[in-house]
CSV table of C-alpha atoms and ligand atoms in Angstrom, one decimal:
chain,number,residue,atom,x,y,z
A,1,UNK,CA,0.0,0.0,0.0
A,2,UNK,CA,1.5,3.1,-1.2
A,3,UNK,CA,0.1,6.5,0.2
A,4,UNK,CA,1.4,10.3,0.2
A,5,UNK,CA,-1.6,11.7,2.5
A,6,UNK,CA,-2.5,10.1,5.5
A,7,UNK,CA,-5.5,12.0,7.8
A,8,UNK,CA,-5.4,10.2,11.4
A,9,UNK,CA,-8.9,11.3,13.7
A,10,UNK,CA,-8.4,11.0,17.1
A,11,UNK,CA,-10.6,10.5,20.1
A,12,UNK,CA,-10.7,10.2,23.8
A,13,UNK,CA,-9.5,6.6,23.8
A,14,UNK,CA,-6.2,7.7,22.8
A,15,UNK,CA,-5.7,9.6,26.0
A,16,UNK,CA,-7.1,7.1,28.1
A,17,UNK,CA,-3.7,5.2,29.1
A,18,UNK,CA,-2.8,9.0,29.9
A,19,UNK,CA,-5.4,8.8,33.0
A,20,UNK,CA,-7.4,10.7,31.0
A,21,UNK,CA,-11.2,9.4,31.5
A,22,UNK,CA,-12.9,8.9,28.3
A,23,UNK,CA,-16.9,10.1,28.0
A,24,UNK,CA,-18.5,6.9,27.1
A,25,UNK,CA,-17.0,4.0,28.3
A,26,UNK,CA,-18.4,2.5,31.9
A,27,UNK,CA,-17.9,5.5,34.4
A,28,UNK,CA,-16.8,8.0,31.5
A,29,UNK,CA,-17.7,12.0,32.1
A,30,UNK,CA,-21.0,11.5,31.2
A,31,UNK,CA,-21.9,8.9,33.2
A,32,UNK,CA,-21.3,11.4,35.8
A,33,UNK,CA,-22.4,14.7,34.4
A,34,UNK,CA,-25.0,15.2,32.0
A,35,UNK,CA,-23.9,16.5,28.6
A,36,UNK,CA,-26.7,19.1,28.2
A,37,UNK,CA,-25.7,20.9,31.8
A,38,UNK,CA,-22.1,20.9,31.0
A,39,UNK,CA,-20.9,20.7,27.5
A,40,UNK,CA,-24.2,23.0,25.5
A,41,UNK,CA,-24.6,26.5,25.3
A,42,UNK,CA,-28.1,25.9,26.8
A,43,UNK,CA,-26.7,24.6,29.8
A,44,UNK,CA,-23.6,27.6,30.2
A,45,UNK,CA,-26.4,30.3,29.6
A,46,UNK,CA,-28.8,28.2,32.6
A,47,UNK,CA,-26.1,27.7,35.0
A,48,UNK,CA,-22.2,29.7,33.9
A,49,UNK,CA,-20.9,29.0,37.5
A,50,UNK,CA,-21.7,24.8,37.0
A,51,UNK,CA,-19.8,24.5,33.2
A,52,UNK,CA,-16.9,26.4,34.9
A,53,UNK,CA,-16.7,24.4,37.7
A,54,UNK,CA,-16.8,21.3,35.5
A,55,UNK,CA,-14.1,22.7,32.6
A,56,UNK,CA,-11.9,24.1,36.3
A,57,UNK,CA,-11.9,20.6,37.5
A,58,UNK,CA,-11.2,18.7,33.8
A,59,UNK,CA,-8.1,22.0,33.3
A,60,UNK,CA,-6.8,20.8,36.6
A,61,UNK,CA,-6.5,17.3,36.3
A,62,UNK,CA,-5.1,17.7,33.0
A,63,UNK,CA,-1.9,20.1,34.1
A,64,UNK,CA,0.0,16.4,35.2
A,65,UNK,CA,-1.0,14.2,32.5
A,66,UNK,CA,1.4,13.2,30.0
A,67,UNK,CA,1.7,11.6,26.3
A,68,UNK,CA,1.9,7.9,25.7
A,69,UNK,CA,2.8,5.4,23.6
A,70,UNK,CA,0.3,6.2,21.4
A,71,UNK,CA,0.9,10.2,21.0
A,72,UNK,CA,4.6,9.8,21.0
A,73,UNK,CA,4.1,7.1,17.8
A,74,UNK,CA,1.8,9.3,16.1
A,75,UNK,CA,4.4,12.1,16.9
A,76,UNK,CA,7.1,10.0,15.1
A,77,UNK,CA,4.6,8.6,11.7
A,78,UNK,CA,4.7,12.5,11.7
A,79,UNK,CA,8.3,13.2,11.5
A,80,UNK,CA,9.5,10.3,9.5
A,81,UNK,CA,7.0,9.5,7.1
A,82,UNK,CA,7.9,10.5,3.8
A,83,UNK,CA,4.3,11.8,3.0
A,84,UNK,CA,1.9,14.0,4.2
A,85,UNK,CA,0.5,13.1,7.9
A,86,UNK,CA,-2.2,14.9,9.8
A,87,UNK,CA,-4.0,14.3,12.7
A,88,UNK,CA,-7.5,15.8,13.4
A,89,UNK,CA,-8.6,15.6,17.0
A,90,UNK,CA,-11.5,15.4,19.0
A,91,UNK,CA,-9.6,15.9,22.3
A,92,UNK,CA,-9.6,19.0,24.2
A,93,UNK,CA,-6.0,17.6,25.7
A,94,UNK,CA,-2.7,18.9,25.1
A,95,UNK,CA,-1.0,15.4,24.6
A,96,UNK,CA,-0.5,15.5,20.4
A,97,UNK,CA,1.5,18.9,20.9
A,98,UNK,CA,3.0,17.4,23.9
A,99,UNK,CA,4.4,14.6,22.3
A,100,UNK,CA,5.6,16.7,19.4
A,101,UNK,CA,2.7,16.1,16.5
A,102,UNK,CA,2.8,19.9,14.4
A,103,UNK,CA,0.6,19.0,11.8
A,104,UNK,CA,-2.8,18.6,14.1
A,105,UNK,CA,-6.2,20.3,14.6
A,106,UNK,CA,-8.2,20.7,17.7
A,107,UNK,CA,-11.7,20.2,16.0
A,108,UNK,CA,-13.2,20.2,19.4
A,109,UNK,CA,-10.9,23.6,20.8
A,110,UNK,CA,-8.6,23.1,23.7
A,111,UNK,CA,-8.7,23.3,27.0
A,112,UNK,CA,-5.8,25.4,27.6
A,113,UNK,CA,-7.4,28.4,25.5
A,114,UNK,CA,-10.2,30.7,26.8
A,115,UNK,CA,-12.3,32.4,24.7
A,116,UNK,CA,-14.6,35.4,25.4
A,117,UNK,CA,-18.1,35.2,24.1
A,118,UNK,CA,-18.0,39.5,23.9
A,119,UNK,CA,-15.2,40.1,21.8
A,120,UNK,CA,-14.5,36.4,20.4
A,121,UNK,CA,-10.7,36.5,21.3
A,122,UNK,CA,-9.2,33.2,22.2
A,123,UNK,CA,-6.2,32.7,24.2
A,124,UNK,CA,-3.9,30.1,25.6
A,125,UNK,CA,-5.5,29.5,29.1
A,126,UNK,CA,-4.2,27.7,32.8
A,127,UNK,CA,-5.8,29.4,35.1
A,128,UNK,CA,-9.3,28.5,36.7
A,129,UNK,CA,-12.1,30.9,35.2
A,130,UNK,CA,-15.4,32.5,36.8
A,131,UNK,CA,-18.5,34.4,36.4
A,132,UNK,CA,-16.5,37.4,37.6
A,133,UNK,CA,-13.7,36.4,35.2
A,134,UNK,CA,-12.8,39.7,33.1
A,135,UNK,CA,-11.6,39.2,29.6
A,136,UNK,CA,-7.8,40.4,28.8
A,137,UNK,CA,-8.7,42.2,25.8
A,138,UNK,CA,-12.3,43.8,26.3
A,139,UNK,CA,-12.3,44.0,30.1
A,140,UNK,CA,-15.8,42.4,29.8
A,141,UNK,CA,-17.1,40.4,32.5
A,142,UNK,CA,-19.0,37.3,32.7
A,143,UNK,CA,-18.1,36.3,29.1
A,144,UNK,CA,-15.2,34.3,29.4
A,145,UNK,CA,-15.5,30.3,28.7
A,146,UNK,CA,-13.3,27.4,27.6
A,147,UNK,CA,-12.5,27.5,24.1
A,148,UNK,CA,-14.1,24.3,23.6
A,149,UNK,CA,-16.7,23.0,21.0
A,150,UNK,CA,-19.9,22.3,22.7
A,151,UNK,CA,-22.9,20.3,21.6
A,152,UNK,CA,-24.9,22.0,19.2
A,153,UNK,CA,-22.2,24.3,18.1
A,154,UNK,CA,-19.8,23.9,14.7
A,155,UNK,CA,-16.6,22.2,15.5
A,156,UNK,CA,-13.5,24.4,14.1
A,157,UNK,CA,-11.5,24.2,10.8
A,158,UNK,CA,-14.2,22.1,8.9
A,159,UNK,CA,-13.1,23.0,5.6
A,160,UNK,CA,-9.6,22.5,6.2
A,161,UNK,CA,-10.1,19.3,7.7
A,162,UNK,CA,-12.4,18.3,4.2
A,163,UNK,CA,-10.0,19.7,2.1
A,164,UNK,CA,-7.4,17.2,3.7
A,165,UNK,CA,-10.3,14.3,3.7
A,166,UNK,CA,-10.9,14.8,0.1
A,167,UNK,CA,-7.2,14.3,-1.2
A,168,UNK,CA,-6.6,11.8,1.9
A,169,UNK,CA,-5.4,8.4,0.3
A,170,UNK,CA,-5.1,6.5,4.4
A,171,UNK,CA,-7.7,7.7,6.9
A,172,UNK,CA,-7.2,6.4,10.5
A,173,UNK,CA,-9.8,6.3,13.5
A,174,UNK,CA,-8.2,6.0,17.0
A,175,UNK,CA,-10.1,6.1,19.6
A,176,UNK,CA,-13.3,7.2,18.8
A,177,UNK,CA,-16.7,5.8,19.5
A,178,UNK,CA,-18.3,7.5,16.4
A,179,UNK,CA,-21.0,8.7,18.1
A,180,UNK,CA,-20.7,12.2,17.5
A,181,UNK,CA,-21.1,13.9,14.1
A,182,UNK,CA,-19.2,15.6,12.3
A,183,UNK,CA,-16.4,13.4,13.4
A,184,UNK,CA,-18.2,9.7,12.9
A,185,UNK,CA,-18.7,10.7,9.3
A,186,UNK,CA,-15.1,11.3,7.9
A,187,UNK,CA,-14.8,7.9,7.5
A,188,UNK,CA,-17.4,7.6,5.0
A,189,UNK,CA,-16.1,10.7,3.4
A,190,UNK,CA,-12.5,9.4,2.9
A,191,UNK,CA,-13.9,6.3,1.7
A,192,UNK,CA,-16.2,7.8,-1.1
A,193,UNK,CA,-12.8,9.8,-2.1
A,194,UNK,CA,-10.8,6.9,-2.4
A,195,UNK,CA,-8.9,6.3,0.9
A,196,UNK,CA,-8.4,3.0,2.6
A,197,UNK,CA,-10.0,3.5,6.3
A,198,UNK,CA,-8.6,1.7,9.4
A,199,UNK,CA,-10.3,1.9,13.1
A,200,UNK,CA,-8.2,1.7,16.0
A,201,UNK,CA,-9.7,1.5,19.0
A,202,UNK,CA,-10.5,-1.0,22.3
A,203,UNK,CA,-13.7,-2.6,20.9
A,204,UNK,CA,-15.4,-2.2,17.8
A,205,UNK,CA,-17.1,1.5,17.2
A,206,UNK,CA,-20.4,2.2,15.9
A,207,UNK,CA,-19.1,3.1,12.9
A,208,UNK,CA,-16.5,-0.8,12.4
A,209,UNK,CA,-18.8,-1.7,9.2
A,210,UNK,CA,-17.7,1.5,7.8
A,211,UNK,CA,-13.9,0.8,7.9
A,212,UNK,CA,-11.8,-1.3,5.0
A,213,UNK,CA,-9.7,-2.6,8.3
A,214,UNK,CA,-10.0,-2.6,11.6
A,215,UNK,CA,-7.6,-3.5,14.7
A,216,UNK,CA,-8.9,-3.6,18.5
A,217,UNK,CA,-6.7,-3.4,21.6
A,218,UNK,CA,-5.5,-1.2,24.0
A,219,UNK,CA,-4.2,2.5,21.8
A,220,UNK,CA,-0.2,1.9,23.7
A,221,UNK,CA,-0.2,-1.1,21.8
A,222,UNK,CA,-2.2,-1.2,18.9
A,223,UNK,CA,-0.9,2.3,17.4
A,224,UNK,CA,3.0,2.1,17.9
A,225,UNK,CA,2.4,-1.4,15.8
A,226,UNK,CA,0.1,0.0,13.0
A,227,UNK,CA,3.1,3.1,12.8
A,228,UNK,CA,6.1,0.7,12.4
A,229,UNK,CA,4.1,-1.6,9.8
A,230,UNK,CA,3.8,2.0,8.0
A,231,UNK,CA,7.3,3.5,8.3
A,232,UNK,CA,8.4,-0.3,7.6
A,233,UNK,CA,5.9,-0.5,4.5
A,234,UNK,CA,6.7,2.7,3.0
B,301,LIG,N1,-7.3,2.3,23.6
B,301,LIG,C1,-8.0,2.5,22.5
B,301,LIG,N2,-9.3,2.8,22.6
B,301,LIG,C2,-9.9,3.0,23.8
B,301,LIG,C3,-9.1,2.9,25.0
B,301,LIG,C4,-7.8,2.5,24.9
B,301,LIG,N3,-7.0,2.4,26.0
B,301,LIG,N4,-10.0,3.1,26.0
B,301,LIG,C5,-11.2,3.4,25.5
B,301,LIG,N5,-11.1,3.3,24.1
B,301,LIG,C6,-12.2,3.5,23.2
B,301,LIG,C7,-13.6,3.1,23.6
B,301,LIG,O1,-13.8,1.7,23.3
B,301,LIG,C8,-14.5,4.0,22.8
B,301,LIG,O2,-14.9,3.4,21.6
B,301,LIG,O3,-12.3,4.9,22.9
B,301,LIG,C9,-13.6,5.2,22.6
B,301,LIG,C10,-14.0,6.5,23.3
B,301,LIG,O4,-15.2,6.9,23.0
B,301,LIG,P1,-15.9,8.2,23.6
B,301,LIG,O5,-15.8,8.1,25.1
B,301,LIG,O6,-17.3,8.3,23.0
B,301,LIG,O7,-15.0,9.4,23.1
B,301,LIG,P2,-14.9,10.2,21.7
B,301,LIG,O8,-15.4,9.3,20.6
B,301,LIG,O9,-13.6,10.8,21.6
B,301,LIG,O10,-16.1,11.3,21.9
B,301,LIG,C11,-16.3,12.2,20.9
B,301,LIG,O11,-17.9,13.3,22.3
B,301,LIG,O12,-18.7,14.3,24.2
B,301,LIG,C12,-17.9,14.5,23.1
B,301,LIG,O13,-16.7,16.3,22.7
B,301,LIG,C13,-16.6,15.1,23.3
B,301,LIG,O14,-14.8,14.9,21.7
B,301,LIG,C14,-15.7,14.2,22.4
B,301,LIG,C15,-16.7,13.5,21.5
């Protein structure tokens, strides 16, 4: 198999071995939160203080978590593949740039960034953020949120990531249930553009049927394996 453009999605099974919890899986985020109080606008203009609370806690927990095997593989397809390798993610995690991937984009925004919903500036964010929170650039208050994508709202840097679906010739799917559109339909959009698709991930997703190969197990093991078969293959 020969290909110049591989597109790699990835999803919160990836970070998993990271001690990163993952949202569906037995005891995942939302089996603990509901979605609509946390992660919709709805829910941020009903109760600001309770979505900040929530994305405080997740920011937190995130500031000791590191890369594994699986980042620091995708990290190295990257650098020594002699063609074109992106990866897309769903995570809000900083462990792609961590490990050293370049050519990535945070469909889903990033936790470390704030945005303010006055003056629509978004920033690289640590710090915990409030109701009282004013924004750097207007000086508004009450505005400020995570820059993340929330249900109901249009993930970022759709066209770019269809531009690089539609000349895509390997399309990858790590960790990802494939519950959640826009996401759970590149697969069929590389496809119908020619690519070869491969899921990996724990357990079949919703979308396995959709996939021309697919290899379950843990994302430590599974991915370092499927990038030496490709920097061996090439
Ligand atoms: N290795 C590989 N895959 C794993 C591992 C692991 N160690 N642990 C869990 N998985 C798999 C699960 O089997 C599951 O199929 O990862 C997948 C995680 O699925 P979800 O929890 O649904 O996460 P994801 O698909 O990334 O969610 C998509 O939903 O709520 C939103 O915005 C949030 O970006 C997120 C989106």
């Amino acid at each position: 198999m020969t290909c110049d453009r591989i597109v790699i999605l990835t999803g919160a099974g990836l970070s998993a071995e990271s001690g990163v919890p993952t949202f569906r899986d037995a005891g995942g985020i939302w089996a603990k939160y509901d979605y609509r109080d946390v992660a919709t606008p709805q829910g941020f203009a009903r109760n600001p203080a309770q979505v900040h609370e929530f994305y405080n806690m997740r920011r937190n927990a995130h500031a000791s978590v590191r890369p594994n095997a699986a980042h620091e593989a995708l990290a190295r397809l990257e650098q020594s593949y002699p063609g074109e390798v992106w990866v897309v993610t769903q995570n809000v995690d900083a462990l792609h740039e961590g490990a050293g991937s370049r050519n990535l984009i945070h469909m889903h925004g990033e936790l470390f960034r704030a945005l303010c919903g006055a003056c629509e500036k978004s920033r690289p964010w640590h710090e915990d953020i409030g109701i009282e929170t004013p924004c750097p650039a207007c000086g508004k208050k009450g505005a400020m949120r995570p820059d993340v994508v929330w249900f109901g709202e249009m993930p970022y840097h759709m066209e770019r990531i269809r531009e690089l679906l539609e000349r895509a010739d390997l399309f990858i799917s790590i960790g990802t249930s494939g519950n959640v559109y826009p996401a759970a339909g590149f697969v069929a959009e590389a496809r119908a553009n020619g690519a070869h698709t491969v899921e990996l991930n724990l357990e079949p997703s919703e979308g396995r049927s959709l996939f021309a190969e697919a290899i379950h197990g843990k994302a430590t093991a599974v991915v370092p394996a499927y990038v030496d078969h490709l920097l061996v293959g090439k």
